[in-house]
Coordinates of C-alpha atoms (C1' of nucleotides) in Angstrom, one line a residue:
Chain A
X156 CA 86.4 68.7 68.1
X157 CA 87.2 68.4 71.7
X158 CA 90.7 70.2 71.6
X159 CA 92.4 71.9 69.2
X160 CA 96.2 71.6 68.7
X161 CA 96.9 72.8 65.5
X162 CA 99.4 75.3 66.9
X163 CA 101.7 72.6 67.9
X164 CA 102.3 72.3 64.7
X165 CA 105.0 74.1 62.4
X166 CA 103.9 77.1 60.0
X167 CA 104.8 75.2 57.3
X168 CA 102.6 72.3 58.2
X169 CA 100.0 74.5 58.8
X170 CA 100.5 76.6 55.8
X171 CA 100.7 73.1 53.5
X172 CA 97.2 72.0 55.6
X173 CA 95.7 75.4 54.8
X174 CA 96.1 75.6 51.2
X175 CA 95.2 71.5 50.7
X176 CA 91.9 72.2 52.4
X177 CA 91.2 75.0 50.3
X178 CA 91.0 72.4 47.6
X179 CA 89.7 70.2 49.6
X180 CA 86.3 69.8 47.8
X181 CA 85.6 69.3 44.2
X182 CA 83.4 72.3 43.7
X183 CA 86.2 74.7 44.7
X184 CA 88.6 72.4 42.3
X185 CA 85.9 72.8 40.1
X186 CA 86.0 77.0 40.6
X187 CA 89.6 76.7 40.5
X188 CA 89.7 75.2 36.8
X189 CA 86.5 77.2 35.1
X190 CA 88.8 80.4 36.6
X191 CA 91.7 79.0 34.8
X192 CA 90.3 78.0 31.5
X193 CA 87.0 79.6 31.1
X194 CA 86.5 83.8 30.8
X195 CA 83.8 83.3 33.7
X196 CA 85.0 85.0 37.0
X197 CA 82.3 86.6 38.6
X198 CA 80.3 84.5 41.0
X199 CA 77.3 84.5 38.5
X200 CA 78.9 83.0 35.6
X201 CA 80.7 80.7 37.6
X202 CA 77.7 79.8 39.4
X203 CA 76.0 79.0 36.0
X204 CA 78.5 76.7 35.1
X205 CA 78.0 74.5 38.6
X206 CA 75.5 72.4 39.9
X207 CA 75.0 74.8 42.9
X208 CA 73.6 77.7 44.3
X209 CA 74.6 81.1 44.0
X210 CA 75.7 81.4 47.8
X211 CA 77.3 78.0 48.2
X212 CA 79.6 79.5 45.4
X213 CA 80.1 82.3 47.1
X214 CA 80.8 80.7 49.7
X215 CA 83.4 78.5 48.3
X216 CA 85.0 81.7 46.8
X217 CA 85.5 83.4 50.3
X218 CA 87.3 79.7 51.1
X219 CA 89.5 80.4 48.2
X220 CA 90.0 83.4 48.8
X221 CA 90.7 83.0 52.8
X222 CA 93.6 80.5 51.6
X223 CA 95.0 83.4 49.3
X224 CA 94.6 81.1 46.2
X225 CA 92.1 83.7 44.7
X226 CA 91.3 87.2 44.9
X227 CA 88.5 89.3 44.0
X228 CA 88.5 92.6 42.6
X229 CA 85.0 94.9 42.9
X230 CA 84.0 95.9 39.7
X231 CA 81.3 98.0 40.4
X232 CA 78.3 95.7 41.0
X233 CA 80.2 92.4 40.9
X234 CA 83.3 90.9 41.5
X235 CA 86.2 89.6 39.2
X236 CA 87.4 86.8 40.7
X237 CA 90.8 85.5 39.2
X238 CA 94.1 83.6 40.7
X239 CA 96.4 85.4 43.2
X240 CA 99.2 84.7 41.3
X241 CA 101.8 86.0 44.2
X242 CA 100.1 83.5 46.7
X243 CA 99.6 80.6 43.6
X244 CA 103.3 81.1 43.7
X245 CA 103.6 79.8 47.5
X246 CA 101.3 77.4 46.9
X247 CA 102.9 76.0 44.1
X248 CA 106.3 75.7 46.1
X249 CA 104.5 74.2 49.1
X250 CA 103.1 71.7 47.4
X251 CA 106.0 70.8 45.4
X252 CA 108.0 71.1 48.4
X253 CA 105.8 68.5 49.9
X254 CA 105.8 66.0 47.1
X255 CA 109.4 66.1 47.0
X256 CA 109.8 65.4 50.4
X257 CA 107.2 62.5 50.3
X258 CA 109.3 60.9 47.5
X259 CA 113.0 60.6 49.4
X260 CA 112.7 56.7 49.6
X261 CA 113.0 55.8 53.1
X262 CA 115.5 52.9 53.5
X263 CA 115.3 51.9 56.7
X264 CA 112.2 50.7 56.7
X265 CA 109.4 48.9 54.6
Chain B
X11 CA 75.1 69.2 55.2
X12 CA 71.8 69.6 53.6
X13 CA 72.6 67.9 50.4
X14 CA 75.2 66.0 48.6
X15 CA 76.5 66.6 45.1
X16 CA 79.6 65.5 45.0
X17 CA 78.6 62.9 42.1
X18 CA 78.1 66.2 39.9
X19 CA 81.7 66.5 39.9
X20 CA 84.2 64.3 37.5
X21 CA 86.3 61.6 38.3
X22 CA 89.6 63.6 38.3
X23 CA 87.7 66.6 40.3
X24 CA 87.0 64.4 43.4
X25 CA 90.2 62.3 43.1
X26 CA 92.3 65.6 43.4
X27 CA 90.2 66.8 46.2
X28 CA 90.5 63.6 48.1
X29 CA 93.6 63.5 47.9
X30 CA 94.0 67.3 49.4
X31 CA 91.8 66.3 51.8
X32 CA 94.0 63.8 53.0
X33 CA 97.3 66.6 53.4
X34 CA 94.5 68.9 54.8
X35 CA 95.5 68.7 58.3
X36 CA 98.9 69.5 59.5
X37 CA 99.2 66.4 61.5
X38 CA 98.4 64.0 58.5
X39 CA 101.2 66.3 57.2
X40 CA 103.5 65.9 60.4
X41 CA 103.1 61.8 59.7
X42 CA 104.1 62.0 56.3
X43 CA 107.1 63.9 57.1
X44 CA 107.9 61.5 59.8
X45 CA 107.6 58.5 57.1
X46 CA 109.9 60.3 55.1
X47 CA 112.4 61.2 57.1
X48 CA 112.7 59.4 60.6
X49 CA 112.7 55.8 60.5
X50 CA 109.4 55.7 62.9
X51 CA 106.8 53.7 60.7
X52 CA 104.9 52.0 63.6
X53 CA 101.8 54.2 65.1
X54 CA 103.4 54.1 68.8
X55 CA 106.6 55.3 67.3
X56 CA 104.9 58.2 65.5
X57 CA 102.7 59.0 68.3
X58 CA 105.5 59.5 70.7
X59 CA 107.1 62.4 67.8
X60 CA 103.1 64.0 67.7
X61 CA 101.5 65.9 70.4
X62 CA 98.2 63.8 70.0
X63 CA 96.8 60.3 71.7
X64 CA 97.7 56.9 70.5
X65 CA 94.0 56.8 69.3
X66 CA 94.1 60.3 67.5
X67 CA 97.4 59.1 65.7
X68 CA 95.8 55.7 64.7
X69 CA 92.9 57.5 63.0
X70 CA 95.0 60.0 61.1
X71 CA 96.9 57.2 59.6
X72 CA 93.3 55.5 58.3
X73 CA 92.4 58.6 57.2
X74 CA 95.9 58.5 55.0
X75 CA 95.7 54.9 54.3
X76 CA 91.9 55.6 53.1
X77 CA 93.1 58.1 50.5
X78 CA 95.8 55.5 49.5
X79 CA 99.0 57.5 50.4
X80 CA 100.4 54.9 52.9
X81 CA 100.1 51.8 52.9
X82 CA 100.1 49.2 56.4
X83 CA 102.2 46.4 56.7
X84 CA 100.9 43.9 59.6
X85 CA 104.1 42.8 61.1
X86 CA 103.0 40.9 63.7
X87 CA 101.6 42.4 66.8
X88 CA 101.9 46.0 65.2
X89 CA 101.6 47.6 61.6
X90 CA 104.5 48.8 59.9
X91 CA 102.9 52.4 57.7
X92 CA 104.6 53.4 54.8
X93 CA 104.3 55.6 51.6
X94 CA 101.9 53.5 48.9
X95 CA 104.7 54.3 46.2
X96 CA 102.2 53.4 43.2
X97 CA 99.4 55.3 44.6
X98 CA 102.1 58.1 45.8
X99 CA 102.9 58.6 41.8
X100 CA 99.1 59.2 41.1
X101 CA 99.3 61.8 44.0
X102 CA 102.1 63.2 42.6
X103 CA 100.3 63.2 38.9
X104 CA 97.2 64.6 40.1
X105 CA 98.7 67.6 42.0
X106 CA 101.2 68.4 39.5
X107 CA 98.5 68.3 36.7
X108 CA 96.2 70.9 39.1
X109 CA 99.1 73.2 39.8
X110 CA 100.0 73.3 36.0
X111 CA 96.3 74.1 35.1
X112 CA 96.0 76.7 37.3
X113 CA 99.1 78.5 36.0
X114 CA 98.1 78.8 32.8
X115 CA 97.6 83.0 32.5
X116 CA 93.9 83.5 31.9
X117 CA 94.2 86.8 29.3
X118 CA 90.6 87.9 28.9
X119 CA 90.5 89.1 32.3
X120 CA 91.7 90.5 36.1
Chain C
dA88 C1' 96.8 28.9 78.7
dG89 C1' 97.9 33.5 80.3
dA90 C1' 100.4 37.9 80.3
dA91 C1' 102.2 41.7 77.8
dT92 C1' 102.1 44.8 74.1
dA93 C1' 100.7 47.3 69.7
dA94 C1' 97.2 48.9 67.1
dA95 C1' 92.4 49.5 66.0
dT96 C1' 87.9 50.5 67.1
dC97 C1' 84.1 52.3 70.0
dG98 C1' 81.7 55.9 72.2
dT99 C1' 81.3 60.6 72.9
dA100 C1' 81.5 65.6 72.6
dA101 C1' 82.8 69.8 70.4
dA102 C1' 83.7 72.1 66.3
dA103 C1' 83.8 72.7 61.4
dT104 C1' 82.0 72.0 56.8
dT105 C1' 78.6 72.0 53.5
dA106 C1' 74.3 73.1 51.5
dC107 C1' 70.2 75.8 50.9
dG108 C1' 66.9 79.7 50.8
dA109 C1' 66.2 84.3 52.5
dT110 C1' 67.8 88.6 53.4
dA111 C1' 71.0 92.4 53.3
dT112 C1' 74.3 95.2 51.0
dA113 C1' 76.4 97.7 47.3
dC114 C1' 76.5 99.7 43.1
dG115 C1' 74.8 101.4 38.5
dA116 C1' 71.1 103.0 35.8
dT117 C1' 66.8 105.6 35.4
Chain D
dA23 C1' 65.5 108.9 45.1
dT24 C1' 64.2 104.5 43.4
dC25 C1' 64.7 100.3 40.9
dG26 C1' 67.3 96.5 39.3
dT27 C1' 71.1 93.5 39.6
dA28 C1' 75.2 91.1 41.6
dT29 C1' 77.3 89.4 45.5
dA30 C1' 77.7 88.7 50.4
dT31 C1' 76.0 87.3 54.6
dC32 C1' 72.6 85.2 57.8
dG33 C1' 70.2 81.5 59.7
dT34 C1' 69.6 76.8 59.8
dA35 C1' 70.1 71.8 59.4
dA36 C1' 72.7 67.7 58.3
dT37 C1' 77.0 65.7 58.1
dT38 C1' 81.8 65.2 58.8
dT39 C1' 85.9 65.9 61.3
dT40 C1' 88.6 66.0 65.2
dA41 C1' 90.0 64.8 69.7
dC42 C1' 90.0 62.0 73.7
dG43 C1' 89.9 57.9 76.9
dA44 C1' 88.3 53.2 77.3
dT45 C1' 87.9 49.0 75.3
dT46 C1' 88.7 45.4 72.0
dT47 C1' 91.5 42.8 69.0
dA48 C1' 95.5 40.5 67.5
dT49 C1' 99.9 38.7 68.1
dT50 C1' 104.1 37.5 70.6
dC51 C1' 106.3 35.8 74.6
dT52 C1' 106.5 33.1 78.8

DNA sequence: AGAATAAATCGTAAAATTACGATATACGAT
DNA sequence: ATCGTATATCGTAATTTTACGATTTATTCT
């Protein structure tokens, strides 16, 4: 983009922006739900159960994981992959926080 | 990008992540809060509370409008933006539903 | 009809995202 | 030490996003 102003905007915004992009695509939503409900969490099995290849889903895990959603723990050879459930925490209340504030009806107008 | 597969992905997968995409910028965030909570609903309004160009702003809001958050109300010479209360509940729905299935504790591993 | 105003769109450029295959890295097993 | 395996990173290309100013469009007012 031609300039970037993101810092004129408020950590909260930019917090809320970071965590929506992270699940921002439905391949990490994807991720996100074979984590929560399948027993895969290395990138192999979860790449097994995608449409994708092995580094795009590696790829998409550093995104989740860059946003604090997900964290990885080294397991020798591979890497468990599972919900950061300090950060999930945040996230949950961000969001939350958001949607709550999108719902005060605003009466002065439309 | 070098291939699309987003139509490997289910309905409620690329729905959510629309949506997120739509929050995924902190000024699309910014607007919203404005909707909410100031009584600014016309883009010259909310461009004068934003660091960004009248142009900038105007896209933003498409971008929200595309996603069906807001809604535009033609009233007259300018358009009067609001929350799209209907499609504002399916937000709500969607998000809720993705926070809920990521909390569920995953107990055969991390 | 013509001027004023608000919003949308166009054109453009820089940056980010997304995907892939190929390669590198890291670790365990032999 | 070497081999095999799992994951991460690199390099690349296409697409999308983001921003801006300039222009167009649409409507109201005179």
């Amino acid at each position: 983009m031609a300039i970037t102003k993101a810092q004129l905007f408020n950590k909260r915004q930019i917090r809320a922006a970071e965590f929506a992009k992270a699940i921002a695509h439905p391949a990490r939503i994807a991720i996100l739900q074979i984590l929560a409900t399948s027993n895969a969490c290395y990138c192999g099995d979860i790449t097994e159960e995608l449409p994708l290849a092995q580094s795009t889903v590696s790829q998409h895990l550093k995104a989740l994981k860059s946003a604090g959603i997900i964290k990885g723990e080294i397991e020798g050879v591979r890497t468990c992959y599972c919900f950061d459930e300090e950060n999930l925490a945040e996230f949950k209340t961000v969001m939350e926080a958001m949607i709550k504030e999108f719902s005060i009806p605003n009466p002065t107008c439309c």
